[in-house]
CSV table of C-alpha atoms in Angstrom, one decimal:
chain,number,residue,atom,x,y,z
S,1,MET,CA,62.7,135.6,75.3
S,2,LYS,CA,65.0,134.5,78.1
S,3,THR,CA,68.7,134.1,77.4
S,4,PHE,CA,71.0,131.1,78.1
S,5,SER,CA,72.5,130.5,81.5
S,6,GLN,CA,74.8,127.7,82.6
S,7,THR,CA,73.1,127.4,86.0
S,8,LEU,CA,70.8,124.4,86.3
S,9,LEU,CA,68.2,126.6,88.1
S,10,GLN,CA,67.5,128.8,85.0
S,11,LYS,CA,63.7,129.1,84.7
S,12,SER,CA,63.4,128.9,80.9
S,13,LEU,CA,63.4,126.4,78.1
S,14,LEU,CA,66.6,126.3,76.2
S,15,ILE,CA,67.6,124.0,73.4
S,16,LEU,CA,71.3,123.1,73.5
S,17,ALA,CA,72.5,121.2,70.6
S,18,ILE,CA,74.7,118.3,71.9
S,19,ILE,CA,74.6,115.4,69.5
S,20,TRP,CA,75.2,112.0,71.1
S,21,SER,CA,78.6,110.5,70.3
S,22,ASN,CA,80.1,107.3,71.7
S,23,ILE,CA,83.5,109.0,71.5
S,24,SER,CA,82.5,111.8,73.9
S,25,PHE,CA,82.2,109.6,76.9
S,26,ALA,CA,84.1,106.5,76.0
S,27,GLN,CA,87.4,108.5,76.1
S,28,ILE,CA,87.1,108.8,79.9
S,29,PRO,CA,88.4,105.7,81.6
S,30,ASN,CA,85.6,103.6,83.2
S,31,TRP,CA,83.2,106.6,82.7
S,32,ASN,CA,80.2,104.7,84.3
S,33,MET,CA,82.3,103.1,87.1
S,34,GLU,CA,81.1,99.7,86.1
S,35,SER,CA,84.6,98.1,85.6
S,36,TRP,CA,86.4,97.1,88.8
S,37,THR,CA,89.3,94.7,89.4
S,38,THR,CA,88.7,92.2,92.1
S,39,ILE,CA,91.6,91.5,94.4
S,40,THR,CA,91.2,88.4,96.6
S,41,THR,CA,94.0,87.7,99.1
S,42,ASP,CA,94.5,85.6,102.2
S,43,VAL,CA,95.5,87.7,105.2
S,44,PRO,CA,96.9,86.5,108.5
S,45,THR,CA,94.2,87.0,111.2
S,46,PRO,CA,94.1,89.5,113.0
S,47,TRP,CA,97.3,91.2,111.7
S,48,LEU,CA,97.0,94.4,109.8
S,49,THR,CA,98.6,93.9,106.4
S,50,TYR,CA,99.9,96.3,103.7
S,51,GLY,CA,101.4,95.8,100.2
S,52,ILE,CA,101.6,92.2,99.1
S,53,THR,CA,101.2,89.6,101.8
S,54,THR,CA,101.2,86.0,100.8
S,55,LYS,CA,100.5,82.7,102.6
S,56,VAL,CA,103.5,80.5,101.9
S,57,SER,CA,104.1,76.8,102.9
S,58,PRO,CA,105.8,75.2,104.7
S,59,GLY,CA,106.6,77.5,107.7
S,60,GLN,CA,109.6,77.3,110.0
S,61,ASN,CA,107.4,75.2,112.3
S,62,GLY,CA,103.9,74.5,111.1
S,63,SER,CA,102.0,74.7,107.8
S,64,TYR,CA,102.4,78.4,106.9
S,65,ALA,CA,104.5,81.5,107.1
S,66,VAL,CA,103.8,85.0,105.7
S,67,LYS,CA,105.7,86.6,102.8
S,68,LEU,CA,106.0,90.4,102.6
S,69,GLN,CA,106.7,92.3,99.4
S,70,GLY,CA,106.3,95.9,98.3
S,71,SER,CA,103.6,96.9,95.8
S,72,ASN,CA,102.9,100.0,93.8
S,73,ASN,CA,101.2,101.5,96.8
S,74,GLY,CA,103.7,100.8,99.6
S,75,PRO,CA,105.9,98.3,101.4
S,76,GLY,CA,104.9,94.8,102.3
S,77,ALA,CA,104.1,94.9,106.0
S,78,ILE,CA,102.4,93.1,108.9
S,79,LEU,CA,101.5,95.1,112.0
S,80,TYR,CA,99.7,95.2,115.3
S,81,GLY,CA,98.9,98.9,115.5
S,82,THR,CA,99.3,101.7,112.9
S,83,PRO,CA,102.3,104.0,112.3
S,84,GLY,CA,101.7,107.7,112.5
S,85,ASN,CA,103.8,110.9,112.4
S,86,ASN,CA,106.8,109.7,114.4
S,87,THR,CA,104.4,107.7,116.7
S,88,PHE,CA,102.9,104.2,116.8
S,89,ASP,CA,99.2,104.0,117.5
S,90,GLY,CA,97.3,101.1,118.9
S,91,GLY,CA,98.8,97.6,119.2
S,92,THR,CA,97.8,94.5,120.9
S,93,THR,CA,97.5,93.6,124.6
S,94,PHE,CA,100.8,92.5,126.2
S,95,ALA,CA,101.5,92.4,130.0
S,96,ALA,CA,105.1,91.3,130.3
S,97,ARG,CA,108.7,92.8,130.1
S,98,PRO,CA,110.5,90.5,127.6
S,99,ASP,CA,114.2,91.0,127.0
S,100,SER,CA,113.9,90.4,123.2
S,101,MET,CA,111.5,89.6,120.4
S,102,ILE,CA,112.5,86.5,118.4
S,103,ALA,CA,111.4,85.6,114.9
S,104,TYR,CA,112.5,83.4,112.0
S,105,PHE,CA,113.2,84.9,108.6
S,106,LYS,CA,113.9,84.1,105.0
S,107,TYR,CA,114.7,87.3,103.0
S,108,ASN,CA,116.2,88.7,99.8
S,109,ILE,CA,116.7,92.5,100.2
S,110,ALA,CA,117.8,94.5,97.2
S,111,ALA,CA,121.1,96.4,97.3
S,112,GLY,CA,120.7,99.8,99.1
S,113,ASP,CA,117.4,98.7,100.7
S,114,SER,CA,116.6,97.3,104.1
S,115,ALA,CA,113.9,95.4,105.9
S,116,TRP,CA,112.6,96.9,109.2
S,117,VAL,CA,111.5,95.4,112.5
S,118,ILE,CA,109.8,97.9,114.9
S,119,ILE,CA,108.8,97.0,118.5
S,120,SER,CA,107.2,99.5,120.8
S,121,PHE,CA,105.9,98.7,124.3
S,122,LYS,CA,103.4,101.1,126.0
S,123,LYS,CA,101.9,101.6,129.4
S,124,ASN,CA,98.6,103.5,129.5
S,125,GLY,CA,99.2,104.8,126.0
S,126,VAL,CA,102.7,106.1,126.8
S,127,PRO,CA,105.7,104.4,125.1
S,128,ILE,CA,108.2,102.9,127.5
S,129,SER,CA,110.4,101.4,124.7
S,130,ASN,CA,110.8,102.2,121.0
S,131,ASP,CA,113.2,100.0,119.0
S,132,LEU,CA,113.9,99.9,115.3
S,133,TYR,CA,116.1,97.3,113.6
S,134,GLU,CA,117.1,97.1,110.0
S,135,PHE,CA,118.6,94.2,108.1
S,136,THR,CA,119.7,93.6,104.5
S,137,GLY,CA,121.3,91.0,102.3
S,138,SER,CA,120.0,87.6,101.3
S,139,ASN,CA,119.0,84.4,103.1
S,140,SER,CA,116.5,82.8,100.9
S,141,SER,CA,117.0,79.0,101.4
S,142,THR,CA,116.5,78.3,105.2
S,143,PHE,CA,114.8,80.2,108.0
S,144,GLN,CA,117.2,82.2,110.2
S,145,ARG,CA,116.6,82.9,113.8
S,146,MET,CA,116.9,86.6,114.7
S,147,ALA,CA,116.5,88.3,118.1
S,148,PHE,CA,115.7,92.0,118.6
S,149,LYS,CA,116.4,93.4,122.1
S,150,ASN,CA,113.9,95.6,123.8
S,151,HIS,CA,115.2,98.8,125.6
S,152,PHE,CA,112.8,99.9,128.3
S,153,VAL,CA,113.2,103.4,129.7
S,154,ASN,CA,111.6,102.6,133.1
S,155,SER,CA,110.6,99.6,135.3
S,156,SER,CA,106.9,99.6,134.3
S,157,THR,CA,105.3,96.5,133.0
S,158,PRO,CA,103.7,97.4,129.6
S,159,ASP,CA,100.1,96.7,128.8
S,160,THR,CA,100.4,97.0,125.0
S,161,VAL,CA,102.9,96.2,122.3
S,162,PHE,CA,103.2,97.6,118.8
S,163,VAL,CA,104.9,95.3,116.3
S,164,GLY,CA,105.7,96.1,112.7
S,165,ILE,CA,107.8,94.2,110.1
S,166,THR,CA,108.3,95.6,106.6
S,167,SER,CA,110.0,94.1,103.5
S,168,THR,CA,111.6,97.4,102.5
S,169,ASN,CA,112.5,100.8,103.9
S,170,PRO,CA,109.2,102.6,104.2
S,171,ASN,CA,110.9,106.0,104.3
S,172,GLY,CA,112.7,105.5,101.0
S,173,LYS,CA,112.0,107.9,98.1
S,174,THR,CA,110.6,104.9,96.1
S,175,ILE,CA,109.3,101.6,97.3
S,176,ASN,CA,111.5,98.7,96.2
S,177,THR,CA,109.1,96.0,94.9
S,178,THR,CA,111.7,93.3,94.5
S,179,SER,CA,112.8,93.0,98.2
S,180,TRP,CA,110.9,90.4,100.1
S,181,VAL,CA,110.8,88.9,103.6
S,182,ILE,CA,109.2,85.6,104.9
S,183,VAL,CA,108.4,85.7,108.6
S,184,ASP,CA,107.3,82.9,111.0
S,185,ASN,CA,107.1,81.9,114.7
S,186,ILE,CA,107.4,85.2,116.6
S,187,SER,CA,108.0,84.9,120.3
S,188,PHE,CA,109.3,86.9,123.3
S,189,SER,CA,112.1,85.7,125.5
S,190,GLY,CA,111.5,85.1,129.2
S,191,THR,CA,107.7,84.9,128.9
S,192,THR,CA,104.9,82.9,127.5
S,193,VAL,CA,102.9,86.0,126.7
S,194,ASN,CA,102.7,86.5,122.9
S,195,VAL,CA,100.9,88.4,120.2
S,196,PRO,CA,97.9,86.7,118.5
S,197,ASN,CA,98.6,84.3,115.7
S,198,PRO,CA,102.4,84.5,116.1
S,199,ASP,CA,103.0,81.4,113.9
S,200,PHE,CA,100.7,82.6,111.0
S,201,GLU,CA,98.6,79.5,111.0
S,202,ASN,CA,95.3,81.4,110.9
S,203,TRP,CA,94.2,83.1,107.7
S,204,THR,CA,91.1,84.9,106.4
S,205,THR,CA,90.2,85.5,102.7
S,206,GLN,CA,89.8,89.2,102.0
S,207,THR,CA,88.3,90.8,98.9
S,208,THR,CA,88.9,94.4,97.7
S,209,TYR,CA,87.9,96.2,94.5
S,210,THR,CA,89.9,98.9,92.6
S,211,PRO,CA,88.3,101.0,89.8
S,212,ASP,CA,89.9,100.3,86.4
S,213,GLY,CA,91.5,103.4,84.9
S,214,TRP,CA,91.7,105.3,88.3
S,215,MET,CA,94.4,105.4,90.9
S,216,VAL,CA,93.8,104.5,94.5
S,217,GLU,CA,95.8,105.6,97.6
S,218,ASN,CA,95.8,102.3,99.6
S,219,ARG,CA,96.9,103.1,103.1
S,220,LEU,CA,97.3,101.1,106.3
S,221,ILE,CA,94.3,102.9,107.8
S,222,GLY,CA,92.0,102.3,104.9
S,223,ASN,CA,91.5,102.9,101.1
S,224,SER,CA,90.2,106.2,99.9
S,225,VAL,CA,88.3,104.7,97.0
S,226,SER,CA,85.8,101.9,97.1
S,227,ARG,CA,83.0,100.3,95.0
S,228,ALA,CA,79.6,101.6,95.9
S,229,THR,CA,76.1,100.2,95.2
S,230,ASP,CA,74.6,103.6,96.0
S,231,VAL,CA,74.5,104.6,92.3
S,232,TYR,CA,73.0,107.1,89.8
S,233,ALA,CA,72.9,104.4,87.1
S,234,GLY,CA,74.0,100.9,86.6
S,235,ASN,CA,75.4,98.6,89.3
S,236,TYR,CA,78.3,100.6,90.7
S,237,ALA,CA,79.5,104.1,91.5
S,238,MET,CA,82.8,105.3,92.9
S,239,LYS,CA,82.9,106.2,96.5
S,240,LEU,CA,85.6,108.6,97.6
S,241,GLN,CA,86.3,109.2,101.3
S,242,THR,CA,88.9,110.8,103.6
S,243,ILE,CA,89.8,108.6,106.5
S,244,PHE,CA,91.5,109.8,109.7
S,245,ALA,CA,93.3,107.6,112.2
S,246,SER,CA,93.5,108.5,115.9
S,247,ASN,CA,97.3,108.9,115.6
S,248,GLY,CA,96.9,111.7,113.0
S,249,ASP,CA,97.6,109.5,109.9
S,250,THR,CA,95.3,110.4,107.0
S,251,THR,CA,94.1,108.7,103.8
S,252,GLN,CA,93.1,111.6,101.7
S,253,GLY,CA,89.9,111.3,99.7
S,254,TYR,CA,91.5,111.7,96.3
S,255,THR,CA,91.7,109.9,93.0
S,256,GLN,CA,92.9,110.6,89.5
S,257,THR,CA,92.8,108.9,86.2
S,258,GLY,CA,95.7,106.6,85.5
S,259,THR,CA,97.1,103.3,86.7
S,260,ASN,CA,99.5,102.4,89.5
S,261,ILE,CA,102.4,101.4,87.3
S,262,ASN,CA,104.9,102.4,89.9
S,263,ASN,CA,105.1,104.4,93.0
S,264,ASN,CA,106.0,107.6,91.1
S,265,ASN,CA,103.0,107.4,88.8
S,266,TRP,CA,101.1,110.0,90.7
S,267,GLY,CA,101.4,113.5,89.3
S,268,TRP,CA,99.8,116.1,87.1
S,269,ARG,CA,100.4,114.7,83.6
S,270,PRO,CA,98.5,113.1,80.8
S,271,THR,CA,96.9,109.8,81.8
S,272,PHE,CA,94.4,109.0,78.9
S,273,ALA,CA,94.0,109.8,75.2
S,274,VAL,CA,91.3,112.1,73.8
S,275,SER,CA,90.3,112.6,70.2
S,276,SER,CA,88.1,115.7,70.5
S,277,THR,CA,88.2,119.2,71.9
S,278,PRO,CA,85.7,119.0,74.8
S,279,ASN,CA,84.0,122.0,76.2
S,280,SER,CA,82.8,120.6,79.5
S,281,LEU,CA,83.0,117.6,81.9
S,282,ASN,CA,79.6,116.4,82.9
S,283,GLY,CA,78.5,113.8,85.4
S,284,PHE,CA,76.5,113.1,88.5
S,285,TYR,CA,77.7,113.2,92.1
S,286,LYS,CA,76.7,113.3,95.8
S,287,PHE,CA,78.7,115.0,98.5
S,288,ILE,CA,78.4,114.7,102.3
S,289,PRO,CA,81.0,117.1,103.7
S,290,GLN,CA,82.4,117.3,107.3
S,291,ASN,CA,83.8,120.4,108.9
S,292,ASN,CA,83.1,122.6,105.8
S,293,ASP,CA,85.2,120.4,103.5
S,294,THR,CA,85.1,121.2,99.7
S,295,PHE,CA,84.5,118.8,96.8
S,296,THR,CA,86.9,119.7,94.0
S,297,ILE,CA,87.5,118.6,90.4
S,298,ASN,CA,90.6,119.3,88.5
S,299,ILE,CA,90.9,118.7,84.7
S,300,GLY,CA,94.0,119.0,82.6
S,301,LEU,CA,94.2,118.8,78.8
S,302,PHE,CA,97.6,118.3,77.0
S,303,LYS,CA,99.1,118.3,73.5
S,304,ASN,CA,102.4,116.5,73.1
S,305,GLY,CA,102.8,116.6,76.9
S,306,MET,CA,102.2,120.4,77.2
S,307,ASN,CA,99.2,121.9,78.9
S,308,VAL,CA,96.7,123.5,76.5
S,309,GLY,CA,93.6,123.8,78.8
S,310,GLY,CA,91.8,122.6,81.8
S,311,ALA,CA,89.2,123.4,84.5
S,312,TYR,CA,88.8,123.7,88.2
S,313,TYR,CA,85.6,123.2,90.2
S,314,LYS,CA,84.8,123.5,93.9
S,315,SER,CA,81.7,123.3,96.0
S,316,SER,CA,81.0,122.9,99.7
S,317,ALA,CA,77.3,122.2,99.2
S,318,THR,CA,75.8,119.1,100.9
S,319,LEU,CA,74.2,116.9,98.2
S,320,ASN,CA,72.4,113.9,99.6
S,321,THR,CA,71.0,112.8,96.2
S,322,TYR,CA,72.8,112.5,92.9
S,323,THR,CA,73.1,115.9,91.2
S,324,PRO,CA,74.1,116.7,87.6
S,325,ILE,CA,77.2,118.8,87.2
S,326,SER,CA,78.8,120.5,84.2
S,327,VAL,CA,82.3,121.9,84.5
S,328,PRO,CA,83.3,124.3,81.7
S,329,ILE,CA,86.7,123.6,80.1
S,330,TYR,CA,88.9,126.6,79.2
S,331,TYR,CA,91.7,126.7,76.7
S,332,ASN,CA,95.0,128.6,76.8
S,333,ASN,CA,94.7,129.7,73.1
S,334,THR,CA,92.1,131.1,70.7
S,335,PRO,CA,91.2,129.1,68.7
S,336,PRO,CA,91.9,126.2,71.1
S,337,ILE,CA,94.7,123.8,70.4
S,338,ALA,CA,93.1,120.4,70.1
S,339,PRO,CA,94.4,118.2,72.9
S,340,ASP,CA,95.6,114.6,72.5
S,341,SER,CA,95.4,113.6,76.2
S,342,ALA,CA,93.9,114.5,79.5
S,343,ILE,CA,93.8,113.9,83.3
S,344,ILE,CA,90.8,114.2,85.7
S,345,ALA,CA,91.1,114.3,89.5
S,346,PHE,CA,88.5,114.3,92.2
S,347,SER,CA,88.9,115.1,95.9
S,348,THR,CA,86.7,115.4,99.0
S,349,PHE,CA,88.7,118.4,100.2
S,350,MET,CA,90.0,121.7,98.9
S,351,MET,CA,92.6,120.7,96.3
S,352,ASN,CA,94.9,123.4,95.1
S,353,GLN,CA,98.4,124.6,95.8
S,354,TYR,CA,97.5,127.1,98.5
S,355,ASN,CA,95.0,125.1,100.6
S,356,SER,CA,95.3,121.3,100.2
S,357,PHE,CA,94.2,119.4,103.2
S,358,PRO,CA,91.1,117.6,104.4
S,359,ARG,CA,89.1,118.9,107.3
S,360,GLY,CA,86.8,115.9,107.9
S,361,GLN,CA,86.0,112.4,106.8
S,362,SER,CA,83.9,113.7,103.9
S,363,VAL,CA,82.3,111.4,101.4
S,364,ALA,CA,81.6,111.8,97.7
S,365,PHE,CA,79.9,109.4,95.1
S,366,ILE,CA,80.7,109.8,91.4
S,367,ASP,CA,78.9,108.2,88.4
S,368,ASN,CA,78.3,108.6,84.6
S,369,LEU,CA,81.1,110.9,83.5
S,370,SER,CA,81.2,112.3,80.0
S,371,PHE,CA,82.5,115.1,77.9
S,372,ASP,CA,80.0,117.7,76.5
S,373,GLN,CA,76.8,115.8,77.4
S,374,TYR,CA,75.0,114.1,80.2
S,375,ILE,CA,74.5,110.3,80.1
S,376,TYR,CA,71.1,109.9,81.9
S,377,ALA,CA,69.8,106.9,83.6
S,378,GLY,CA,66.9,105.1,81.9
S,379,ILE,CA,67.8,106.3,78.4
S,380,PRO,CA,69.0,103.6,76.0
S,381,GLY,CA,72.5,103.6,74.7
S,382,ALA,CA,73.4,105.1,71.3
S,383,ILE,CA,73.4,103.0,68.2
S,384,GLN,CA,74.4,105.7,65.7
S,385,GLN,CA,73.5,109.3,65.0
S,386,ILE,CA,70.5,110.4,62.9
S,387,ARG,CA,71.9,112.4,60.0
S,388,ASN,CA,72.0,116.2,60.2
S,389,LEU,CA,69.7,116.5,63.2
S,390,THR,CA,69.2,120.2,64.2
S,391,PHE,CA,66.6,122.0,66.2
S,392,TYR,CA,65.7,125.7,66.9
S,393,PRO,CA,65.1,128.4,68.0
S,394,ASN,CA,67.7,128.8,70.7
S,395,PRO,CA,66.4,129.6,73.2
S,396,ALA,CA,62.9,128.4,72.9
S,397,GLU,CA,59.8,128.8,75.1
S,398,VAL,CA,56.8,127.7,73.2
S,399,LYS,CA,57.7,126.1,69.8
S,400,LEU,CA,60.4,123.6,69.0
S,401,ASN,CA,61.5,122.9,65.4
S,402,VAL,CA,63.3,119.7,64.6
S,403,LYS,CA,65.1,118.9,61.3
S,404,PHE,CA,66.7,115.7,60.2
S,405,ASP,CA,67.6,113.5,57.2
S,406,LEU,CA,66.7,109.9,56.6
S,407,MET,CA,68.6,107.5,54.3
S,408,GLN,CA,65.6,105.2,54.0
S,409,LYS,CA,61.9,105.1,54.8
S,410,GLU,CA,61.4,104.3,58.4
S,411,LYS,CA,59.6,105.1,61.6
S,412,VAL,CA,60.9,108.0,63.7
S,413,ILE,CA,60.1,108.5,67.4
S,414,ILE,CA,60.9,111.8,69.1
S,415,SER,CA,60.5,111.9,72.9
S,416,ILE,CA,61.4,114.2,75.8
S,417,TYR,CA,62.8,112.8,79.1
S,418,ASP,CA,63.3,114.5,82.4
S,419,LEU,CA,66.5,114.2,84.5
S,420,LYS,CA,65.4,111.0,86.1
S,421,GLY,CA,65.2,109.3,82.7
S,422,CYS,CA,61.4,109.3,82.6
S,423,GLU,CA,59.5,110.1,79.4
S,424,VAL,CA,57.4,113.2,79.9
S,425,MET,CA,56.3,114.0,76.4
S,426,LYS,CA,56.2,112.1,73.1
S,427,LEU,CA,56.5,114.5,70.2
S,428,SER,CA,56.2,112.2,67.2
S,429,GLU,CA,55.9,108.6,66.3
S,430,GLN,CA,55.3,108.0,62.6
S,431,TYR,CA,56.9,106.8,59.3
S,432,PHE,CA,58.9,109.3,57.1
S,433,ASP,CA,60.1,108.9,53.6
S,434,ILE,CA,63.7,109.2,52.4
S,435,GLY,CA,65.0,112.8,52.5
S,436,LYS,CA,64.9,115.9,54.6
S,437,HIS,CA,62.2,116.6,57.1
S,438,GLU,CA,61.2,119.5,59.4
S,439,LEU,CA,58.7,119.1,62.3
S,440,ASN,CA,57.2,121.7,64.5
S,441,PHE,CA,56.1,121.0,68.1
S,442,ASN,CA,54.4,122.9,70.8
S,443,ILE,CA,56.3,122.5,74.1
S,444,GLU,CA,54.5,125.1,76.1
S,445,GLN,CA,53.0,122.5,78.5
S,446,LEU,CA,56.5,121.6,79.7
S,447,SER,CA,57.5,123.1,83.0
S,448,SER,CA,60.7,125.2,83.0
S,449,GLY,CA,63.7,123.0,83.7
S,450,ILE,CA,66.2,120.6,82.1
S,451,TYR,CA,65.1,117.9,79.7
S,452,PHE,CA,66.6,115.4,77.3
S,453,MET,CA,65.3,114.8,73.8
S,454,VAL,CA,65.7,111.4,72.3
S,455,THR,CA,65.2,111.1,68.5
S,456,GLN,CA,65.3,107.5,67.3
S,457,SER,CA,64.4,105.4,64.3
S,458,GLU,CA,64.7,101.8,63.5
S,459,THR,CA,68.4,102.2,62.6
S,460,SER,CA,69.6,105.2,64.5
S,461,LEU,CA,69.4,107.1,67.8
S,462,SER,CA,70.4,110.6,68.8
S,463,HIS,CA,70.2,112.4,72.1
S,464,SER,CA,70.1,116.2,72.8
S,465,LYS,CA,69.8,118.2,76.0
S,466,LEU,CA,67.0,120.7,76.5
S,467,VAL,CA,67.4,123.3,79.4
């Protein structure tokens, strides 16, 4: 008789007693990735926006102006181009040499904070001026005209301009979410050349989705987490992707359980409560790596804020279809200290203290997470457990014995499903009296592999995994 192996390729039949429990999977926030918060905003076209940008009325001259305010994920900002590592990439076409940029502002900047105005002109991709201005204080009642001088380093006429305005100091240790700036009517002295939509009269409605219970790194160059309709089960899955900008800026394909309460909320600490001592994290995922990237999972378990266990998983295998995964959880003590909270993190790159960087724009899809069991597509949800359900031997190759108790006379159906949620064998479908029952089944006709046993009656339902 063959022995148990955790590998999914084991060529034997093994009965693994994992009784279905709502608690096991419901503890993980948004375990089936079905719950998303819809964020609908108006954005000034075609400006790139960040943080909280709001259409306000009236403007300094016209119907609208734009209000910038910091959020949990960064400063409020409008830009033409993207900031990188000490550089400014992209921009908008501009063929003139203005003396200054002029704009009208209302603002209320918190003490110790400052709003930024960045102007960089380029010729053939090479900067020929770089100017940064900061202002602070309060001017919240009327628009104030402000001019920002451009300092060119040569006599060339630029072909591109980068413009960025922020509501708060983006280099601060924390983002101030109370500072705000209202901007309108941008122009350049000595020329009629201007950036598109300088008076913020043109707006487009934009819709984004964030997964409830999971943190998202929203960056100027794109979000690392998005809602996917390429699913294992249900309507949605989580898509995780690293994004590279041409200027070297990166949105790392990373997420962890938790909520973006403030900008310091990221970190390895408890983020959701648990009421059991799980032995594994199970789920389904796909991974399409670039440049030998590695998909990783980190799990931490805590008791009163102290780490009592966890797990680490990594794989560079390309998986174009949803694949089951089971990550064993290890504990620091024997017997294990029962945790009261946990954190789970996923990344599309090697995620550890020694080698933590993405190599490519790798993509992962994640769905149907659970502790200690798989939640398969096509199998109905649990109502309650059948009492004292057991089965043996373990392992089994030919015969399977199933024992259970009934509290009332009723019909009991025992079926076996494959990994796709398709019924492959019905073992029993008959009425049983009150009391204890033991049934014997021949399962020799089943091919070696992983199966899921569903035992249900008119009032109860239990699931168990067969390998």
